[in-house]
Short mmCIF file of C-alpha atoms and ligand atoms in Angstrom, two decimals:
data_model
loop_
_atom_site.label_atom_id
_atom_site.label_comp_id
_atom_site.label_asym_id
_atom_site.label_seq_id
_atom_site.Cartn_x
_atom_site.Cartn_y
_atom_site.Cartn_z
CA MET Y 1 -37.69 14.73 1.68
CA THR Y 2 -36.86 18.23 0.41
CA SER Y 3 -33.93 18.40 -1.33
CA GLY Y 4 -31.09 20.99 -0.53
CA ILE Y 5 -31.12 23.94 1.54
CA HIS Y 6 -33.54 26.84 1.25
CA VAL Y 7 -33.14 29.88 4.01
CA THR Y 8 -34.19 33.04 3.42
CA SER Y 9 -34.83 34.16 7.05
CA GLU Y 10 -34.23 33.64 10.56
CA ILE Y 11 -37.84 33.40 11.12
CA GLY Y 12 -40.06 31.73 8.42
CA LYS Y 13 -41.83 28.52 9.58
CA LEU Y 14 -39.04 26.10 9.88
CA LYS Y 15 -39.69 23.17 8.23
CA THR Y 16 -36.17 20.93 8.43
CA VAL Y 17 -33.84 21.10 11.01
CA MET Y 18 -30.21 19.40 11.23
CA LEU Y 19 -29.36 18.15 15.25
CA HIS Y 20 -26.91 16.14 16.58
CA ARG Y 21 -27.65 14.23 19.66
CA PRO Y 22 -25.01 14.45 22.19
CA GLY Y 23 -23.04 11.10 22.86
CA LYS Y 24 -20.35 9.58 24.63
CA GLU Y 25 -17.89 12.38 23.20
CA ILE Y 26 -19.58 14.41 26.48
CA GLU Y 27 -18.03 11.69 28.80
CA ASN Y 28 -14.78 12.50 27.14
CA ILE Y 29 -14.62 15.82 29.00
CA THR Y 30 -12.93 15.93 32.23
CA PRO Y 31 -11.66 18.94 34.47
CA ASP Y 32 -8.08 19.05 33.23
CA TYR Y 33 -9.65 19.21 29.89
CA MET Y 34 -12.59 21.35 30.16
CA GLU Y 35 -11.01 24.60 28.68
CA ARG Y 36 -9.58 23.22 25.59
CA LEU Y 37 -12.47 21.45 24.98
CA LEU Y 38 -14.80 24.40 25.37
CA PHE Y 39 -16.57 23.47 28.40
CA ASP Y 40 -17.02 25.31 31.70
CA ASP Y 41 -18.48 22.11 33.22
CA ILE Y 42 -19.18 18.18 32.61
CA PRO Y 43 -23.18 17.73 31.52
CA TYR Y 44 -24.40 14.32 33.08
CA LEU Y 45 -24.87 12.30 29.63
CA PRO Y 46 -28.59 10.65 30.37
CA ILE Y 47 -30.08 13.67 31.12
CA ALA Y 48 -28.55 15.79 28.64
CA GLN Y 49 -29.62 13.20 25.86
CA LYS Y 50 -32.97 13.26 27.54
CA GLU Y 51 -33.26 16.87 27.49
CA HIS Y 52 -31.99 17.09 23.97
CA ASP Y 53 -34.76 14.12 22.80
CA TYR Y 54 -37.29 16.41 24.35
CA PHE Y 55 -36.00 19.48 22.35
CA ALA Y 56 -36.15 17.34 19.29
CA GLN Y 57 -39.64 16.20 19.91
CA THR Y 58 -40.83 20.03 20.56
CA LEU Y 59 -39.73 20.77 17.43
CA ARG Y 60 -41.45 17.34 15.59
CA ASP Y 61 -44.60 18.55 17.74
CA GLN Y 62 -44.71 21.71 15.52
CA GLY Y 63 -44.33 19.67 12.29
CA ILE Y 64 -40.85 20.13 11.63
CA GLU Y 65 -38.56 17.42 10.07
CA VAL Y 66 -35.76 16.77 12.24
CA ILE Y 67 -32.40 15.44 10.59
CA TYR Y 68 -29.04 14.06 12.45
CA PHE Y 69 -25.81 15.17 11.50
CA GLU Y 70 -24.36 11.72 12.42
CA LYS Y 71 -26.88 10.23 10.41
CA LEU Y 72 -26.46 12.34 7.20
CA ALA Y 73 -22.56 12.04 7.80
CA ALA Y 74 -22.70 8.04 8.06
CA GLU Y 75 -25.22 8.22 4.44
CA ALA Y 76 -22.55 10.79 3.01
CA LEU Y 77 -19.86 7.99 3.69
CA ALA Y 78 -21.61 5.01 2.75
CA ASP Y 79 -19.15 4.57 -0.55
CA GLU Y 80 -16.07 3.02 0.34
CA LYS Y 81 -13.87 5.48 -1.37
CA VAL Y 82 -15.17 8.38 -0.26
CA ARG Y 83 -14.71 6.98 3.45
CA HIS Y 84 -11.25 6.04 2.73
CA GLU Y 85 -10.41 9.79 1.76
CA PHE Y 86 -12.52 11.19 4.55
CA LEU Y 87 -10.80 9.15 7.14
CA GLU Y 88 -7.37 10.16 5.81
CA ARG Y 89 -8.19 13.62 6.00
CA MET Y 90 -9.81 13.58 9.28
CA ILE Y 91 -6.88 11.75 11.02
CA ALA Y 92 -4.38 14.07 9.17
CA GLU Y 93 -6.52 17.00 10.62
CA SER Y 94 -6.07 14.83 13.85
CA GLY Y 95 -2.27 15.15 13.66
CA TYR Y 96 -1.42 12.26 12.04
CA ILE Y 97 -0.12 12.63 7.87
CA ALA Y 98 1.77 9.38 7.69
CA GLY Y 99 3.30 6.92 10.25
CA ALA Y 100 2.26 3.81 12.39
CA THR Y 101 -0.51 6.04 14.32
CA LYS Y 102 -2.01 6.72 11.18
CA GLU Y 103 -2.03 3.09 9.62
CA ALA Y 104 -3.39 2.06 12.96
CA LEU Y 105 -6.14 4.57 13.44
CA MET Y 106 -6.75 3.75 9.54
CA GLU Y 107 -7.15 0.16 10.21
CA TYR Y 108 -9.35 0.64 13.51
CA LEU Y 109 -11.81 2.89 12.36
CA GLY Y 110 -11.82 1.58 8.64
CA SER Y 111 -12.98 -1.92 9.92
CA MET Y 112 -16.30 -0.61 11.58
CA ASP Y 113 -19.64 -0.08 10.62
CA VAL Y 114 -19.94 3.45 8.77
CA GLN Y 115 -22.23 4.56 11.90
CA ASP Y 116 -19.83 2.96 14.35
CA MET Y 117 -17.00 4.99 12.68
CA VAL Y 118 -18.79 8.43 12.40
CA ASN Y 119 -19.86 8.05 16.29
CA LYS Y 120 -16.27 7.37 17.32
CA ILE Y 121 -14.76 10.13 15.45
CA ILE Y 122 -17.11 12.26 17.31
CA GLU Y 123 -16.63 10.69 20.65
CA GLY Y 124 -12.76 10.50 20.18
CA VAL Y 125 -10.27 7.63 20.07
CA ARG Y 126 -8.35 7.00 23.32
CA ILE Y 127 -4.68 5.54 22.80
CA GLU Y 128 -5.82 2.20 24.40
CA ASP Y 129 -8.53 1.73 21.75
CA VAL Y 130 -5.71 1.14 19.02
CA GLU Y 131 -2.80 -1.51 18.67
CA ILE Y 132 0.17 0.05 17.04
CA LYS Y 133 1.67 -2.74 15.61
CA ASN Y 134 4.89 -1.45 14.16
CA PRO Y 135 5.50 1.41 16.49
CA ASP Y 136 7.60 4.18 15.09
CA LEU Y 137 9.31 7.41 16.77
CA GLN Y 138 5.71 9.74 16.72
CA SER Y 139 4.07 6.91 17.95
CA LEU Y 140 6.77 5.88 20.71
CA SER Y 141 6.91 9.58 21.67
CA GLU Y 142 3.43 10.57 21.89
CA ASP Y 143 2.11 12.78 24.82
CA THR Y 144 1.10 9.94 27.10
CA ASP Y 145 -0.48 12.89 29.55
CA TRP Y 146 -2.78 13.14 26.87
CA PRO Y 147 -5.21 10.32 26.52
CA PHE Y 148 -6.85 10.80 23.07
CA LEU Y 149 -4.99 9.94 19.85
CA MET Y 150 -8.26 11.56 18.31
CA ASP Y 151 -10.05 14.23 20.49
CA PRO Y 152 -13.50 13.98 21.32
CA MET Y 153 -15.91 16.64 19.84
CA PRO Y 154 -18.18 17.49 22.79
CA ASN Y 155 -19.53 20.61 20.88
CA ALA Y 156 -20.93 18.58 18.01
CA TYR Y 157 -24.48 19.04 19.20
CA PHE Y 158 -23.87 22.81 18.58
CA THR Y 159 -25.09 22.12 14.92
CA ARG Y 160 -25.27 25.78 14.23
CA ASP Y 161 -21.91 26.24 14.29
CA PRO Y 162 -19.76 24.40 11.80
CA GLN Y 163 -21.85 25.74 8.86
CA ALA Y 164 -24.28 27.91 8.37
CA SER Y 165 -27.47 27.94 5.54
CA ILE Y 166 -28.06 31.01 3.52
CA GLY Y 167 -30.75 31.18 0.80
CA ASN Y 168 -30.05 28.07 -0.96
CA GLY Y 169 -26.28 27.76 0.15
CA ILE Y 170 -24.08 26.92 2.42
CA SER Y 171 -20.88 28.67 4.40
CA ILE Y 172 -18.75 25.71 5.54
CA ASN Y 173 -16.80 27.08 8.43
CA ARG Y 174 -13.09 27.52 9.15
CA MET Y 175 -13.58 27.42 13.09
CA THR Y 176 -11.57 29.44 15.66
CA PHE Y 177 -10.36 27.11 17.98
CA LYS Y 178 -8.56 23.24 17.61
CA ALA Y 179 -11.36 21.49 19.67
CA ARG Y 180 -13.93 22.22 16.88
CA GLN Y 181 -12.22 22.61 13.57
CA ARG Y 182 -12.96 19.13 12.48
CA GLU Y 183 -16.72 19.44 12.87
CA SER Y 184 -17.04 21.26 9.34
CA LEU Y 185 -14.77 18.46 7.78
CA ILE Y 186 -17.89 16.18 8.65
CA THR Y 187 -20.22 19.02 6.77
CA GLU Y 188 -17.98 19.20 3.82
CA TYR Y 189 -18.36 15.68 3.15
CA ILE Y 190 -22.30 15.75 4.01
CA ILE Y 191 -23.25 18.33 1.60
CA LYS Y 192 -20.62 16.42 -1.06
CA TYR Y 193 -21.75 13.22 -0.75
CA ASN Y 194 -25.14 13.19 0.85
CA GLU Y 195 -27.73 12.59 -1.87
CA ARG Y 196 -30.15 14.91 -0.07
CA PHE Y 197 -27.36 17.99 -0.95
CA ALA Y 198 -25.22 16.55 -3.49
CA GLY Y 199 -24.34 18.95 -6.61
CA LYS Y 200 -27.32 21.17 -4.98
CA VAL Y 201 -25.98 23.32 -2.72
CA PRO Y 202 -23.57 26.58 -3.60
CA VAL Y 203 -21.01 26.91 -0.97
CA TRP Y 204 -20.46 30.70 -0.40
CA ARG Y 205 -17.40 30.18 1.32
CA ASP Y 206 -15.50 26.64 2.28
CA ARG Y 207 -13.19 25.93 4.99
CA ASN Y 208 -9.97 26.69 3.43
CA HIS Y 209 -9.21 29.55 4.91
CA ASP Y 210 -6.70 31.23 7.89
CA THR Y 211 -9.35 33.64 8.97
CA HIS Y 212 -12.43 32.69 10.78
CA ILE Y 213 -16.23 32.25 10.56
CA GLU Y 214 -18.66 30.69 12.99
CA GLY Y 215 -22.56 29.95 12.18
CA GLY Y 216 -23.50 31.45 15.51
CA ASP Y 217 -22.51 35.21 14.48
CA GLU Y 218 -24.21 34.23 11.00
CA LEU Y 219 -27.65 35.75 10.94
CA VAL Y 220 -30.25 35.65 8.08
CA LEU Y 221 -32.57 38.46 8.26
CA SER Y 222 -33.98 38.36 5.26
CA ASN Y 223 -33.55 37.28 1.46
CA HIS Y 224 -31.15 39.87 0.94
CA VAL Y 225 -30.00 41.01 4.30
CA LEU Y 226 -27.32 39.63 6.77
CA ALA Y 227 -25.98 40.16 10.12
CA ILE Y 228 -22.57 39.05 11.07
CA GLY Y 229 -20.80 39.13 14.35
CA ILE Y 230 -17.47 40.36 14.59
CA SER Y 231 -16.80 38.44 17.61
CA GLN Y 232 -14.23 35.91 19.33
CA ARG Y 233 -14.78 33.41 16.76
CA THR Y 234 -15.69 35.57 13.79
CA THR Y 235 -12.98 37.94 12.08
CA ALA Y 236 -13.70 40.97 10.19
CA ASP Y 237 -11.83 39.79 7.26
CA ALA Y 238 -13.48 36.24 6.72
CA ILE Y 239 -17.02 38.81 6.84
CA GLN Y 240 -15.35 40.53 4.18
CA ASP Y 241 -14.65 37.38 2.00
CA ILE Y 242 -17.84 35.93 2.22
CA ALA Y 243 -19.35 39.30 1.55
CA LYS Y 244 -17.52 39.08 -1.69
CA ASN Y 245 -18.65 35.79 -2.66
CA LEU Y 246 -22.54 36.43 -1.73
CA PHE Y 247 -22.48 39.83 -3.61
CA LYS Y 248 -20.97 38.00 -6.83
CA ASP Y 249 -23.26 34.69 -6.88
CA SER Y 250 -26.63 35.40 -4.47
CA ASP Y 251 -29.42 37.95 -4.01
CA TYR Y 252 -27.43 39.12 -0.39
CA ASP Y 253 -26.57 42.84 -1.10
CA THR Y 254 -26.44 44.18 2.61
CA ILE Y 255 -24.62 42.33 5.68
CA ILE Y 256 -24.64 44.51 8.80
CA ALA Y 257 -21.32 43.50 10.48
CA ILE Y 258 -21.85 43.86 14.37
CA HIS Y 259 -19.24 44.39 16.92
CA ILE Y 260 -19.63 42.29 20.07
CA PRO Y 261 -17.21 42.02 23.16
CA HIS Y 262 -14.56 39.27 22.51
CA ASN Y 263 -15.30 36.72 25.25
CA HIS Y 264 -16.30 33.26 25.85
CA ALA Y 265 -19.86 34.25 27.42
CA MET Y 266 -20.70 36.17 24.38
CA MET Y 267 -18.56 34.09 22.08
CA HIS Y 268 -21.26 34.34 18.79
CA LEU Y 269 -23.72 37.39 17.80
CA ASP Y 270 -26.44 34.59 18.65
CA THR Y 271 -25.77 34.45 22.22
CA VAL Y 272 -26.57 38.37 22.50
CA PHE Y 273 -28.70 39.07 19.75
CA THR Y 274 -31.13 37.02 18.00
CA MET Y 275 -34.32 37.60 15.44
CA ILE Y 276 -37.68 36.18 16.59
CA ASN Y 277 -40.16 38.03 14.27
CA TYR Y 278 -40.54 40.35 11.49
CA ASP Y 279 -39.03 43.47 13.30
CA GLN Y 280 -38.35 42.12 17.14
CA PHE Y 281 -35.10 40.97 17.98
CA THR Y 282 -33.53 40.02 21.76
CA VAL Y 283 -30.89 41.71 22.95
CA HIS Y 284 -28.27 41.50 25.67
CA PRO Y 285 -28.07 45.01 26.95
CA ALA Y 286 -24.25 44.59 27.80
CA ILE Y 287 -23.53 44.90 23.93
CA LEU Y 288 -25.25 48.36 23.81
CA ASP Y 289 -23.67 51.67 25.24
CA GLU Y 290 -26.20 53.73 27.56
CA ASP Y 291 -27.90 55.42 24.46
CA GLY Y 292 -28.52 51.65 23.03
CA LYS Y 293 -25.75 51.78 20.36
CA VAL Y 294 -23.42 49.49 19.32
CA ASP Y 295 -20.59 49.91 16.43
CA ASN Y 296 -21.67 48.36 13.16
CA TRP Y 297 -20.69 48.29 9.87
CA VAL Y 298 -23.18 48.23 6.90
CA LEU Y 299 -21.38 46.45 3.47
CA HIS Y 300 -23.14 46.52 -0.15
CA PRO Y 301 -21.63 45.59 -3.25
CA GLY Y 302 -19.48 49.01 -4.89
CA LYS Y 303 -18.06 48.83 -8.43
CA ASP Y 304 -15.82 46.16 -10.12
CA GLY Y 305 -16.50 43.44 -7.40
CA GLU Y 306 -15.48 45.86 -4.65
CA ILE Y 307 -17.49 46.62 -1.38
CA THR Y 308 -18.76 49.73 0.17
CA ILE Y 309 -18.38 50.04 4.00
CA GLU Y 310 -20.40 52.27 6.00
CA HIS Y 311 -19.66 52.91 9.90
CA HIS Y 312 -23.04 53.29 12.06
CA THR Y 313 -23.77 52.92 15.59
CA ASP Y 314 -27.60 53.29 15.54
CA ILE Y 315 -28.60 49.78 15.43
CA LYS Y 316 -32.21 50.28 15.48
CA ALA Y 317 -31.86 52.87 12.72
CA VAL Y 318 -29.66 50.54 10.50
CA LEU Y 319 -32.29 47.47 10.73
CA LYS Y 320 -35.04 49.60 10.21
CA GLU Y 321 -33.69 50.72 7.15
CA ALA Y 322 -32.09 47.37 5.84
CA LEU Y 323 -35.39 45.32 6.76
CA ASN Y 324 -37.72 48.30 5.55
CA LYS Y 325 -39.67 48.51 9.07
CA PRO Y 326 -41.11 51.62 10.67
CA GLU Y 327 -40.21 50.49 14.10
CA ILE Y 328 -37.91 47.66 15.69
CA ASP Y 329 -38.34 46.40 19.14
CA LEU Y 330 -35.30 45.46 20.95
CA ILE Y 331 -36.26 43.03 23.82
CA ALA Y 332 -33.73 42.96 26.73
CA THR Y 333 -32.19 39.78 28.01
CA GLY Y 334 -33.14 39.15 31.92
CA ASN Y 335 -35.38 42.73 31.33
CA GLY Y 336 -32.26 44.31 31.88
CA ASP Y 337 -31.60 43.97 35.56
CA LYS Y 338 -28.14 43.87 36.50
CA ILE Y 339 -27.91 40.51 38.11
CA VAL Y 340 -30.81 38.35 35.78
CA ALA Y 341 -29.61 39.78 32.81
CA PRO Y 342 -25.87 38.32 32.86
CA ARG Y 343 -27.36 35.34 34.77
CA GLU Y 344 -29.47 34.74 31.92
CA GLN Y 345 -27.24 35.54 29.32
CA TRP Y 346 -24.56 32.85 30.69
CA ASN Y 347 -27.38 30.13 30.37
CA ASP Y 348 -28.29 31.31 26.59
CA GLY Y 349 -31.16 33.45 27.49
CA SER Y 350 -30.44 35.62 24.63
CA ASN Y 351 -30.45 32.24 22.33
CA THR Y 352 -33.79 31.88 20.70
CA LEU Y 353 -34.60 29.73 17.96
CA ALA Y 354 -37.44 31.23 15.99
CA ILE Y 355 -39.05 28.47 14.23
CA ALA Y 356 -41.98 30.81 12.78
CA PRO Y 357 -42.53 34.79 13.13
CA GLY Y 358 -43.32 35.39 16.85
CA GLU Y 359 -42.96 31.87 17.75
CA VAL Y 360 -39.43 30.68 19.42
CA VAL Y 361 -37.79 27.63 21.52
CA THR Y 362 -35.92 28.74 24.42
CA TYR Y 363 -34.40 26.92 27.58
CA ASP Y 364 -36.97 26.88 30.34
CA ARG Y 365 -34.17 28.17 33.27
CA ASN Y 366 -34.52 31.70 31.53
CA TYR Y 367 -37.63 32.29 32.86
CA VAL Y 368 -37.65 36.51 33.60
CA SER Y 369 -36.65 36.47 29.79
CA ASN Y 370 -38.86 34.14 28.47
CA ASP Y 371 -41.97 36.02 30.78
CA LEU Y 372 -40.56 39.15 28.75
CA LEU Y 373 -40.95 37.24 25.40
CA ARG Y 374 -44.73 36.53 26.15
CA LYS Y 375 -45.20 39.92 27.35
CA HIS Y 376 -44.23 41.42 23.89
CA GLY Y 377 -46.36 39.16 22.12
CA ILE Y 378 -44.30 36.29 21.55
CA LEU Y 379 -45.37 32.48 21.47
CA VAL Y 380 -42.90 30.41 23.63
CA HIS Y 381 -42.12 26.51 23.75
CA GLU Y 382 -40.10 26.08 26.72
CA VAL Y 383 -37.40 22.96 26.69
CA ARG Y 384 -35.22 21.26 29.53
CA SER Y 385 -31.92 22.73 29.78
CA SER Y 386 -30.22 21.64 32.78
CA GLU Y 387 -27.26 19.86 31.28
CA LEU Y 388 -27.49 20.88 27.65
CA SER Y 389 -26.82 24.77 29.00
CA ARG Y 390 -23.56 23.49 30.63
CA GLY Y 391 -22.07 23.54 27.04
CA ARG Y 392 -22.92 27.22 26.49
CA GLY Y 393 -25.30 27.22 23.76
CA GLY Y 394 -28.90 27.37 23.78
CA PRO Y 395 -31.64 26.43 21.46
CA ARG Y 396 -30.39 28.47 18.58
CA CYS Y 397 -26.96 27.33 18.87
CA MET Y 398 -28.32 23.39 18.92
CA SER Y 399 -30.07 23.69 15.47
CA CYS Y 400 -29.25 23.97 12.11
CA PRO Y 401 -31.70 25.22 9.69
CA ILE Y 402 -31.97 23.50 6.36
CA VAL Y 403 -35.11 24.45 5.06
CA ARG Y 404 -37.80 27.26 6.17
CA GLU Y 405 -40.87 28.95 4.69
CA ASP Y 406 -40.07 32.46 2.85
CA ILE Y 407 -41.36 35.04 4.50
CA ASP Y 408 -43.46 38.07 2.89
N1 LIG M 501 -23.92 29.85 18.47
C1 LIG M 501 -23.19 29.24 19.45
O1 LIG M 501 -23.21 30.43 20.61
N2 LIG M 501 -22.88 28.11 20.25
C2 LIG M 501 -22.37 27.54 21.27
C3 LIG M 501 -21.08 26.88 21.21
C4 LIG M 501 -20.75 26.42 22.63
C5 LIG M 501 -19.49 26.07 22.59
N3 LIG M 501 -19.20 25.23 23.63
C6 LIG M 501 -18.13 26.62 21.95
O2 LIG M 501 -17.38 27.07 22.69
O3 LIG M 501 -18.33 26.59 20.92
#
């Protein structure tokens, strides 16, 4: 077992990765709640689980250690005092700071085996699951059209987003939508109390903020350069905030903040742009103008803890300079075709998980993009994707690297 976090690139040989196997939370999505829960369709759980197991096995077959979010959480919460504090906070963030519902939830969840408790919190707690012995006004007047006392977390299998490994540290993210905000509370406890991480991992930015950042926007390009999307999910002021901490306390001295459209299909930078080799990237052509340019700002440490900011549009030139490469190969999703590119991007054709330089895991359904990657010399491992893709995330979104080998 390797302890702590070590991720100094997007492409260094992946050694340990954190996943979450989709569970019953997926079956708590209904058409009426889809939008609120950030889904566009309802995956068929048994097949989604098979696909996810196939994804995990594909990684293991390449010698990668797969660890599970839900198991790490249960280990972190083994101590009764820690579990009690966690439950209080999780229930408060679910809407119950005090009162009869809170007490009933504490009793219901607190009496479970710790793994069952974690799983149940992720699945969601329905009104009829819990007996409220001495109802108060809040419990009597609860919105009964909404069937949950605690909402399900169906997006938990996108382990990329609630946190991001950067160097030997982590950002524990304040997420944009309510549907995902409690996921990173679980991360907070994993990092603080799971012995694999406890006391070993600096937190570059915690979740106690009003401004948002999500891991799908945080790309570790090298041991001193990050790219971060300014997106539907990540605000410019959050980027500036994490930049300050990283510039002060880590080896990171360059952040390329890339502006992408603020919409659901392209919610994070990694839905339109990923690094797959020392000098190769996937890119969805819709983020570039006709000259192949996109607004981006390069942040560096300035004097007295200040930050310098330069505006650019030539992303190739910016990447060449930041990564010290003579050329950069931007590979267009769906070969840039008007129909194929948006279709394959919708199904996460740009969302590749690099497991080594020039070696990626992608969804099988994006066959045009996959063939193109092969033509550019990339080794592609395809995984099954009929159901998993309905949550709008691909192999990068479904994985949180914990340890990668350094690259030269
Ligand atoms: N990094 C990613 O792009 N993650 C995909 C997250 C999909 C999820 N349904 C969401 O809307 O947050």
